[in-house]
C-alpha positions as a Markdown table, in Angstrom:
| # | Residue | x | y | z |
|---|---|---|---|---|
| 1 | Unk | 111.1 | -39.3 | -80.7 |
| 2 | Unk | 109.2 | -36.7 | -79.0 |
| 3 | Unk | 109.5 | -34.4 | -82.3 |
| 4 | Unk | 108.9 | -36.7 | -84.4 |
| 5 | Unk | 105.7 | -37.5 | -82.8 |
| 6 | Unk | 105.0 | -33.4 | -82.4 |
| 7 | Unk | 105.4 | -33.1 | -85.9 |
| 8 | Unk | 103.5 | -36.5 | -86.6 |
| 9 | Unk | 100.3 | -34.8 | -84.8 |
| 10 | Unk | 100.9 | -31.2 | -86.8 |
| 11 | Unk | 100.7 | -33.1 | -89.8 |
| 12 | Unk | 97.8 | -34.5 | -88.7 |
| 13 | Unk | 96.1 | -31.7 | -87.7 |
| 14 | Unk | 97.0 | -30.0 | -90.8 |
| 15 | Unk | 95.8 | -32.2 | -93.3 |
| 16 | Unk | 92.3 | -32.5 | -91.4 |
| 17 | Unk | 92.4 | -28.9 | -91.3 |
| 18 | Unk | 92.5 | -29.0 | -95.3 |
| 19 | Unk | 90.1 | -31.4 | -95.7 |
| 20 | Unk | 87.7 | -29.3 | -93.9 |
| 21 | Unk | 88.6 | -26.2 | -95.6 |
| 22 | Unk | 88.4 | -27.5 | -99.1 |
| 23 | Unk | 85.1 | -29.6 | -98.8 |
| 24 | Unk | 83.4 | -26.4 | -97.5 |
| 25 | Unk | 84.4 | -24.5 | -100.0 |
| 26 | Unk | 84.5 | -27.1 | -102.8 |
| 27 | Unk | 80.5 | -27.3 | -101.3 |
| 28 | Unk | 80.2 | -23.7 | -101.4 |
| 29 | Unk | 80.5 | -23.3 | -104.8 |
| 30 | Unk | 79.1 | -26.1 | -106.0 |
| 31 | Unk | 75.7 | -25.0 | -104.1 |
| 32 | Unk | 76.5 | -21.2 | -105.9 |
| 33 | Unk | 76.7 | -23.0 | -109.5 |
| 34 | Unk | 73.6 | -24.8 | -109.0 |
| 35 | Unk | 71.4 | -22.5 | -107.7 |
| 36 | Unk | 72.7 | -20.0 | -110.4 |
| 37 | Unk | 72.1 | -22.4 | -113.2 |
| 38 | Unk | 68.6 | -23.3 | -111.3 |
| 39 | Unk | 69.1 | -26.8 | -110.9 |
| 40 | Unk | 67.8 | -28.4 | -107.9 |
| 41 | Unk | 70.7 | -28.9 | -105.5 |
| 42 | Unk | 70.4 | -32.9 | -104.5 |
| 43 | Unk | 72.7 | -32.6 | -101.4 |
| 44 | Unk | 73.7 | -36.6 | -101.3 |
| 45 | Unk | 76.0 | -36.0 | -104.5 |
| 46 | Unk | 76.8 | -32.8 | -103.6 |
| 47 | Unk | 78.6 | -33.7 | -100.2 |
| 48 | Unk | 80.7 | -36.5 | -101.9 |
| 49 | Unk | 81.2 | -34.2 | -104.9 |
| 50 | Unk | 82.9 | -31.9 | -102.2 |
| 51 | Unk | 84.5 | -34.9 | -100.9 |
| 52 | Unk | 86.2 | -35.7 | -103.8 |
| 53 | Unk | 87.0 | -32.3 | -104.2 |
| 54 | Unk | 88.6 | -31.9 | -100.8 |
| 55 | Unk | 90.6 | -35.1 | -101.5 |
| 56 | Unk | 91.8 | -34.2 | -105.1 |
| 57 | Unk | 93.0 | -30.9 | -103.3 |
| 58 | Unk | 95.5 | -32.7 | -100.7 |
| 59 | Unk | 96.5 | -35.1 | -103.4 |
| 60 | Unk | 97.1 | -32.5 | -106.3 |
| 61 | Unk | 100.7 | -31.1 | -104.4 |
| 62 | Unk | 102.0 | -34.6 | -104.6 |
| 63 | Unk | 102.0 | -34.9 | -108.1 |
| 64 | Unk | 104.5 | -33.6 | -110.2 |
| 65 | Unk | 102.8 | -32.9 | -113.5 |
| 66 | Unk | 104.3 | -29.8 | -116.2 |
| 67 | Unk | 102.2 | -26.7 | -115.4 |
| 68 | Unk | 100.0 | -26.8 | -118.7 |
| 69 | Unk | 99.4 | -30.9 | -118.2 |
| 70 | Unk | 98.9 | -29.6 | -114.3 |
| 71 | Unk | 96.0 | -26.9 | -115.3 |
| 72 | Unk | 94.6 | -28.9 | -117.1 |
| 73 | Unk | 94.0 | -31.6 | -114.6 |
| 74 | Unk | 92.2 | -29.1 | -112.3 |
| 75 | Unk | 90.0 | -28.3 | -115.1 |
| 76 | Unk | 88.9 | -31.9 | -115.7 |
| 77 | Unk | 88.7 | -32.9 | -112.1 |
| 78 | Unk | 86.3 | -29.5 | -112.0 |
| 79 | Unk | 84.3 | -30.8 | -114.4 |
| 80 | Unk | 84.3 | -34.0 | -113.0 |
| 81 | Unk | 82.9 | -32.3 | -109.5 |
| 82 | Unk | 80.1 | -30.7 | -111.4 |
| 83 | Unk | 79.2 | -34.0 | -112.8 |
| 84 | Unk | 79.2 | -35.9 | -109.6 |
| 85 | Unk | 76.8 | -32.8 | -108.6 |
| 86 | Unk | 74.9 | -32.6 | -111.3 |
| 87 | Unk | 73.6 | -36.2 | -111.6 |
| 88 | Unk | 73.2 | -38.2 | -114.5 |
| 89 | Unk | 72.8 | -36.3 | -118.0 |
| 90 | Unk | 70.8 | -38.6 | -121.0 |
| 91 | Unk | 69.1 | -35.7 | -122.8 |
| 92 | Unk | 70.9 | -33.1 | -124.8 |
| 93 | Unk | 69.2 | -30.8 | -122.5 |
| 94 | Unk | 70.9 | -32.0 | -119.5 |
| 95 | Unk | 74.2 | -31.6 | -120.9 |
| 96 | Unk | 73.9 | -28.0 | -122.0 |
| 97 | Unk | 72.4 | -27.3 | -118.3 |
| 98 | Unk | 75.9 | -29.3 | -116.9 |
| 99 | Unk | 77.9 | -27.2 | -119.0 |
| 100 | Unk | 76.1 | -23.6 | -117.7 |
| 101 | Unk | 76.2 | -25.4 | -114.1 |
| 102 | Unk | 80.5 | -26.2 | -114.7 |
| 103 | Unk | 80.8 | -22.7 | -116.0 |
| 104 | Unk | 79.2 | -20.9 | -113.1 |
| 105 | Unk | 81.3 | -23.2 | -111.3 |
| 106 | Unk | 84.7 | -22.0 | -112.7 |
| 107 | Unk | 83.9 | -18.7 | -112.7 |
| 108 | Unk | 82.5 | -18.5 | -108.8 |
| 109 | Unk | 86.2 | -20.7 | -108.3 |
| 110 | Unk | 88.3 | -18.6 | -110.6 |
| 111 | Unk | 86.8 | -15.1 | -109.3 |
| 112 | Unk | 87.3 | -16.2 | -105.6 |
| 113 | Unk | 90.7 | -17.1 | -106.5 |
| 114 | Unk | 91.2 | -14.3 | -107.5 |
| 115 | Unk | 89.6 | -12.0 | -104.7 |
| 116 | Unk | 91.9 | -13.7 | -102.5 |
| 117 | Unk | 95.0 | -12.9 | -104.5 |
| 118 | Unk | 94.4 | -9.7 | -104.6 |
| 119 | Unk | 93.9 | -9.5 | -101.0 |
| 120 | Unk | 96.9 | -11.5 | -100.1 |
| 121 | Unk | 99.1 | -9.1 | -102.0 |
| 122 | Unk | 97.5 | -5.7 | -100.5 |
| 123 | Unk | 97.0 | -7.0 | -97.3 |
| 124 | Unk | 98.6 | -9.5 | -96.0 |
| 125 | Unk | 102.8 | -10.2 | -96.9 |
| 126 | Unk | 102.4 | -13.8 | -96.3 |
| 127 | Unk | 99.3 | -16.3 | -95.6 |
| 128 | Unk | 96.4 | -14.9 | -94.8 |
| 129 | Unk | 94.4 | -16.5 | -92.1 |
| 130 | Unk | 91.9 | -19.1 | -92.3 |
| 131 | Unk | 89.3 | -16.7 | -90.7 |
| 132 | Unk | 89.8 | -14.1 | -93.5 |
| 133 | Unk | 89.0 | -16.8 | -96.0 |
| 134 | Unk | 86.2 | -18.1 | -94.2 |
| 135 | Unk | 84.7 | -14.2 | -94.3 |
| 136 | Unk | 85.5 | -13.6 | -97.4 |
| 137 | Unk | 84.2 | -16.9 | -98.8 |
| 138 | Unk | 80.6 | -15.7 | -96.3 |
| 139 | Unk | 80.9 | -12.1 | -98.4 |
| 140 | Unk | 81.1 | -13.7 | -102.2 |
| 141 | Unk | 78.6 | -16.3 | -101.7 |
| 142 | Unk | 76.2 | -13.8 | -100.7 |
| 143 | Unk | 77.2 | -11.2 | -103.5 |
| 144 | Unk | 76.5 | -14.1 | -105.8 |
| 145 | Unk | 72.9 | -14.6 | -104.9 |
| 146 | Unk | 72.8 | -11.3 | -105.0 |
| 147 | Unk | 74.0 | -10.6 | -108.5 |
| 148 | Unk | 72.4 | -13.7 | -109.2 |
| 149 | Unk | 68.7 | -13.0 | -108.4 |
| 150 | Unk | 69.4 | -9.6 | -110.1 |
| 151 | Unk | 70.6 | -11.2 | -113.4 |
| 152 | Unk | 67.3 | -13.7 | -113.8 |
| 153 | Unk | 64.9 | -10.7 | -112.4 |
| 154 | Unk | 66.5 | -8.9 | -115.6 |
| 155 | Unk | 66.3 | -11.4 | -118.1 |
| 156 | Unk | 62.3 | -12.2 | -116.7 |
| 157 | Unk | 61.9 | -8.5 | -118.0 |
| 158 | Unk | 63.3 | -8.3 | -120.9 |
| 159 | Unk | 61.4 | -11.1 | -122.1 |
| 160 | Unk | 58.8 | -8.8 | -122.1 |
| 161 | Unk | 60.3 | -5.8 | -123.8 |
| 162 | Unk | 59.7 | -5.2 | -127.3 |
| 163 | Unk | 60.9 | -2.0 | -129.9 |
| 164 | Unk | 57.8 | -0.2 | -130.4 |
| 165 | Unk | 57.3 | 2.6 | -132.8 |
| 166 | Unk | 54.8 | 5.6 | -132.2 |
| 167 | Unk | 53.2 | 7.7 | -135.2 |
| 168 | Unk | 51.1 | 10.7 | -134.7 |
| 169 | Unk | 50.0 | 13.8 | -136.9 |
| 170 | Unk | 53.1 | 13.3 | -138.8 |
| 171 | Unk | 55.7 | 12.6 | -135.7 |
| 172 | Unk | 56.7 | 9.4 | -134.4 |
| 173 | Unk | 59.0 | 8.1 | -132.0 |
| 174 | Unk | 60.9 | 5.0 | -131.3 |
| 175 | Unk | 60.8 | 3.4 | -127.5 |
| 176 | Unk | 61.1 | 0.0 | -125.8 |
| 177 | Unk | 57.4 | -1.0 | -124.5 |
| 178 | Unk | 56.3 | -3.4 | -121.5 |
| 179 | Unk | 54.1 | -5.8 | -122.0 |
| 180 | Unk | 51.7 | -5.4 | -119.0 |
| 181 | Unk | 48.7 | -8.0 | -119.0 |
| 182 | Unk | 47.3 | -6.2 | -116.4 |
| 183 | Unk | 46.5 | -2.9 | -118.5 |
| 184 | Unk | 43.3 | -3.7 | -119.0 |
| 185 | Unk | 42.5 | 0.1 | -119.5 |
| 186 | Unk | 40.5 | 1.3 | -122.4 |
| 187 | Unk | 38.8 | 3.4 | -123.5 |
| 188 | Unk | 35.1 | 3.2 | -126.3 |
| 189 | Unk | 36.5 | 0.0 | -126.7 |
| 190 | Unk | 40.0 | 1.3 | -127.7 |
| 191 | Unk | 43.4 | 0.1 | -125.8 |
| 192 | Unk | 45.3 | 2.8 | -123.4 |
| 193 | Unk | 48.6 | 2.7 | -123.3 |
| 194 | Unk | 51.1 | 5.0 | -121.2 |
| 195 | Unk | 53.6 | 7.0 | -121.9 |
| 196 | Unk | 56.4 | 8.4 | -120.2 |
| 197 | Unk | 56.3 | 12.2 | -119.4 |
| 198 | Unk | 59.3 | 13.3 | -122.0 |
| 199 | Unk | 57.4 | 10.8 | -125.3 |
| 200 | Unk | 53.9 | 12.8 | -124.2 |
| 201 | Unk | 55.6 | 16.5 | -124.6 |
| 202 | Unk | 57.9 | 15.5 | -127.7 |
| 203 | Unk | 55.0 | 13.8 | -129.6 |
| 204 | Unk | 51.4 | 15.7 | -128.4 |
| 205 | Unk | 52.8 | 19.0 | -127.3 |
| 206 | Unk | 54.2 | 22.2 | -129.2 |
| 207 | Unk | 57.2 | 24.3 | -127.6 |
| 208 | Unk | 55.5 | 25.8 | -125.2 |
| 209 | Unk | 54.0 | 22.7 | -123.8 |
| 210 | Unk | 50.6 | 23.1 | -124.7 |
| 211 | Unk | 48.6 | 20.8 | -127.2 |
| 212 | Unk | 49.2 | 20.4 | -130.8 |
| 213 | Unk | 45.5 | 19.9 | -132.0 |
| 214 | Unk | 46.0 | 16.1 | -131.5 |
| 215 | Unk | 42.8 | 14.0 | -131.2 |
| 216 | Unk | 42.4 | 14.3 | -127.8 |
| 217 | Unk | 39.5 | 12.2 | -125.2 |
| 218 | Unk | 39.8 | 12.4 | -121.4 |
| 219 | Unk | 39.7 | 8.9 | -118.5 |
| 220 | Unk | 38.8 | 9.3 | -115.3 |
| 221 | Unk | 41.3 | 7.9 | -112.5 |
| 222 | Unk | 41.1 | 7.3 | -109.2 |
| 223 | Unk | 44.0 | 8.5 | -107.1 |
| 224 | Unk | 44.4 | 9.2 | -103.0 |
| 225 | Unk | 43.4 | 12.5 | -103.7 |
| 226 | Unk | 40.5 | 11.5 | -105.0 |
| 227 | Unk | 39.2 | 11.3 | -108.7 |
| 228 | Unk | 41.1 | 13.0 | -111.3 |
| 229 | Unk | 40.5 | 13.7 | -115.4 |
| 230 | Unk | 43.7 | 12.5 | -117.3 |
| 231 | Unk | 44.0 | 13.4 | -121.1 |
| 232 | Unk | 44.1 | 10.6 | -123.8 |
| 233 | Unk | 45.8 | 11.3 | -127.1 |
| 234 | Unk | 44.5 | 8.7 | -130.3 |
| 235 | Unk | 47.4 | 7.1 | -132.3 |
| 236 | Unk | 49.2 | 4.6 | -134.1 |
| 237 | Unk | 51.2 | 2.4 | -132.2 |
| 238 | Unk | 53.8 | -0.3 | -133.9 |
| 239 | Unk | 55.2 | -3.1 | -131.9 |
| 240 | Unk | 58.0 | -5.3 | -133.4 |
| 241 | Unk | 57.9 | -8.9 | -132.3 |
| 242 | Unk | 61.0 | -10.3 | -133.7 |
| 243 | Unk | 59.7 | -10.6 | -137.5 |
| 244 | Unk | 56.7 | -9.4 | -136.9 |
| 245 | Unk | 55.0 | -6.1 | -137.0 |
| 246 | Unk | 51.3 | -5.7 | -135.3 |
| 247 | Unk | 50.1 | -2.0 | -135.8 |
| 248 | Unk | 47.2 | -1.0 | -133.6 |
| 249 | Unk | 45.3 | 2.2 | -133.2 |
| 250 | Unk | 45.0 | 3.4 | -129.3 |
| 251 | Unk | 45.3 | 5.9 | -126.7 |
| 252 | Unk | 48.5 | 7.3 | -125.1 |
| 253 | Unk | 48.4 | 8.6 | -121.8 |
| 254 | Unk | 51.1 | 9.9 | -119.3 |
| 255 | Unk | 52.3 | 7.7 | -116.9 |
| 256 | Unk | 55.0 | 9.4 | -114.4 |
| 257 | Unk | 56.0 | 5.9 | -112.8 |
| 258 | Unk | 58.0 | 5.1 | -116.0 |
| 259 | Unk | 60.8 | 7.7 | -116.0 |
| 260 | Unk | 63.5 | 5.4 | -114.5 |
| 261 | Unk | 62.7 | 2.3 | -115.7 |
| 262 | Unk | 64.0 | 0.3 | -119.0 |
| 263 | Unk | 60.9 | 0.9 | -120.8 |
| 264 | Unk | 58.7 | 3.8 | -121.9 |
| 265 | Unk | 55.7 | 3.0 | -123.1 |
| 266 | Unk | 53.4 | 0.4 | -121.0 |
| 267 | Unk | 51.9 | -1.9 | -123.7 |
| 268 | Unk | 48.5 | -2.9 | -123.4 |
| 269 | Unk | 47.2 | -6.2 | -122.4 |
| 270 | Unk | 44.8 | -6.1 | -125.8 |
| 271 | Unk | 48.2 | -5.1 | -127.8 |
| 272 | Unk | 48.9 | -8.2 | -129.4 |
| 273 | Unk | 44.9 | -9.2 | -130.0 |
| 274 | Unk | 44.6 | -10.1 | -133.4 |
């Protein structure tokens, strides 16, 4: 009787043990595929989401299923948590943001999975312990807001990229441009734009890095040294907006902030008048 009741209490112990475990990490990344499909986390579903999560994981060894008809139970019950997450979905809208929200969710589950396999098979012979996992799972969730934030602050740029063509005294030049509304620079009425160092010498230098007889004007600037004469260059500037191509006559300047960014030309905010 005594080990009967010892092992009675193990059991026990275990099994609350793995109900913790997987409704903290079931919560984990159902938090991680939320926020990276920017939906607004309502935590009442998303605690009993994990719940049934954490139950379906001490379950799931007690059934005996083929391993394809097995697979593809834990990829419905997935779904399923995402859904119970998510809330209720009536617009078409709503289902494509459920599906990006179950994909970030497989793919935050899967890649975990599969940190942990790797680790458990360079590292560790047998199981590794619960307070690796609990690190580990720490370490990914903050690599995912990371990568995350990094992703969207990407795509916010990009939005406002476009190809841009430059023509000057029979050279041109192709370049991605930035649409800044805050160039507000310009010049007799005329739009500046800038221009990183290497487009000013290929297109309004010769080889020896003096002028080519380009029209040529001069700005004023005020820097922390004090005030400064920079020189402005006239010509044609072609900016492709998907089907659309708006050709506008301006100055180029030479910006040096520009030589490690996407972009090389900053557009400006007067580029797309008309």
């Amino acid at each position: 009787m005594p080990a009967t009741l010892y092992n009675e209490r193990e059991m026990t112990v275990y099994i609350e043990y793995a109900l913790a475990e997987n409704f903290l990490y079931d919560g984990i990344f159902l938090s991680l595929a939320l926020y990276a499909a920017r939906e607004k986390i309502r935590w009442g579903k998303l605690l009993f989401s994990a719940a049934v999560g954490a139950a379906f994981a001490l379950v799931y060894p007690l059934v005996i299923l083929p391993i394809f008809l097995g697979i593809v139970l834990k990829i419905a019950v997935g779904f399923l948590l995402c859904m119970l997450a998510f809330g209720r979905i009536k617009t078409k809208k709503d289902w494509r943001r459920y599906l990006l929200t179950s994909l970030f969710f497989f793919l935050f589950s899967f890649g975990f999975g599969g940190t942990l396999l790797a680790l458990a098979r360079g590292a560790f012979a047998r199981k590794i312990p619960s307070w690796i996992v609990f690190l580990c799972v720490c370490a990914f969730s903050f690599l995912a807001i990371y990568c995350t934030r990094k992703l969207y602050a990407r795509k916010a740029l990009y939005q406002y990229i476009y190809p841009c063509e430059i023509h000057v005294n029979g050279k041109s030049a192709r370049a991605d441009g930035f649409f800044d509304s805050g160039n507000q620079a310009t010049k007799n009425g005329v739009p500046i734009c800038f221009l990183s160092p290497d487009l000013i010498y290929d297109l309004f230098l010769n080889k020896k890095g003096k002028e080519g007889g380009q029209v040529r004007d001069e700005m004023e600037i005020r820097t922390m040294s004090g005030v400064k004469k920079i020189p402005l260059y006239l010509g044609e500037l072609y900016v492709f907006d998907r089907r659309i191509k708006i050709k506008k006559t301006v100055y180029f300047a030479s910006s040096a902030n520009m030589i490690r960014r996407e972009y090389k030309i900053l557009l400006n905010a007067r580029t797309f008048e008309g």
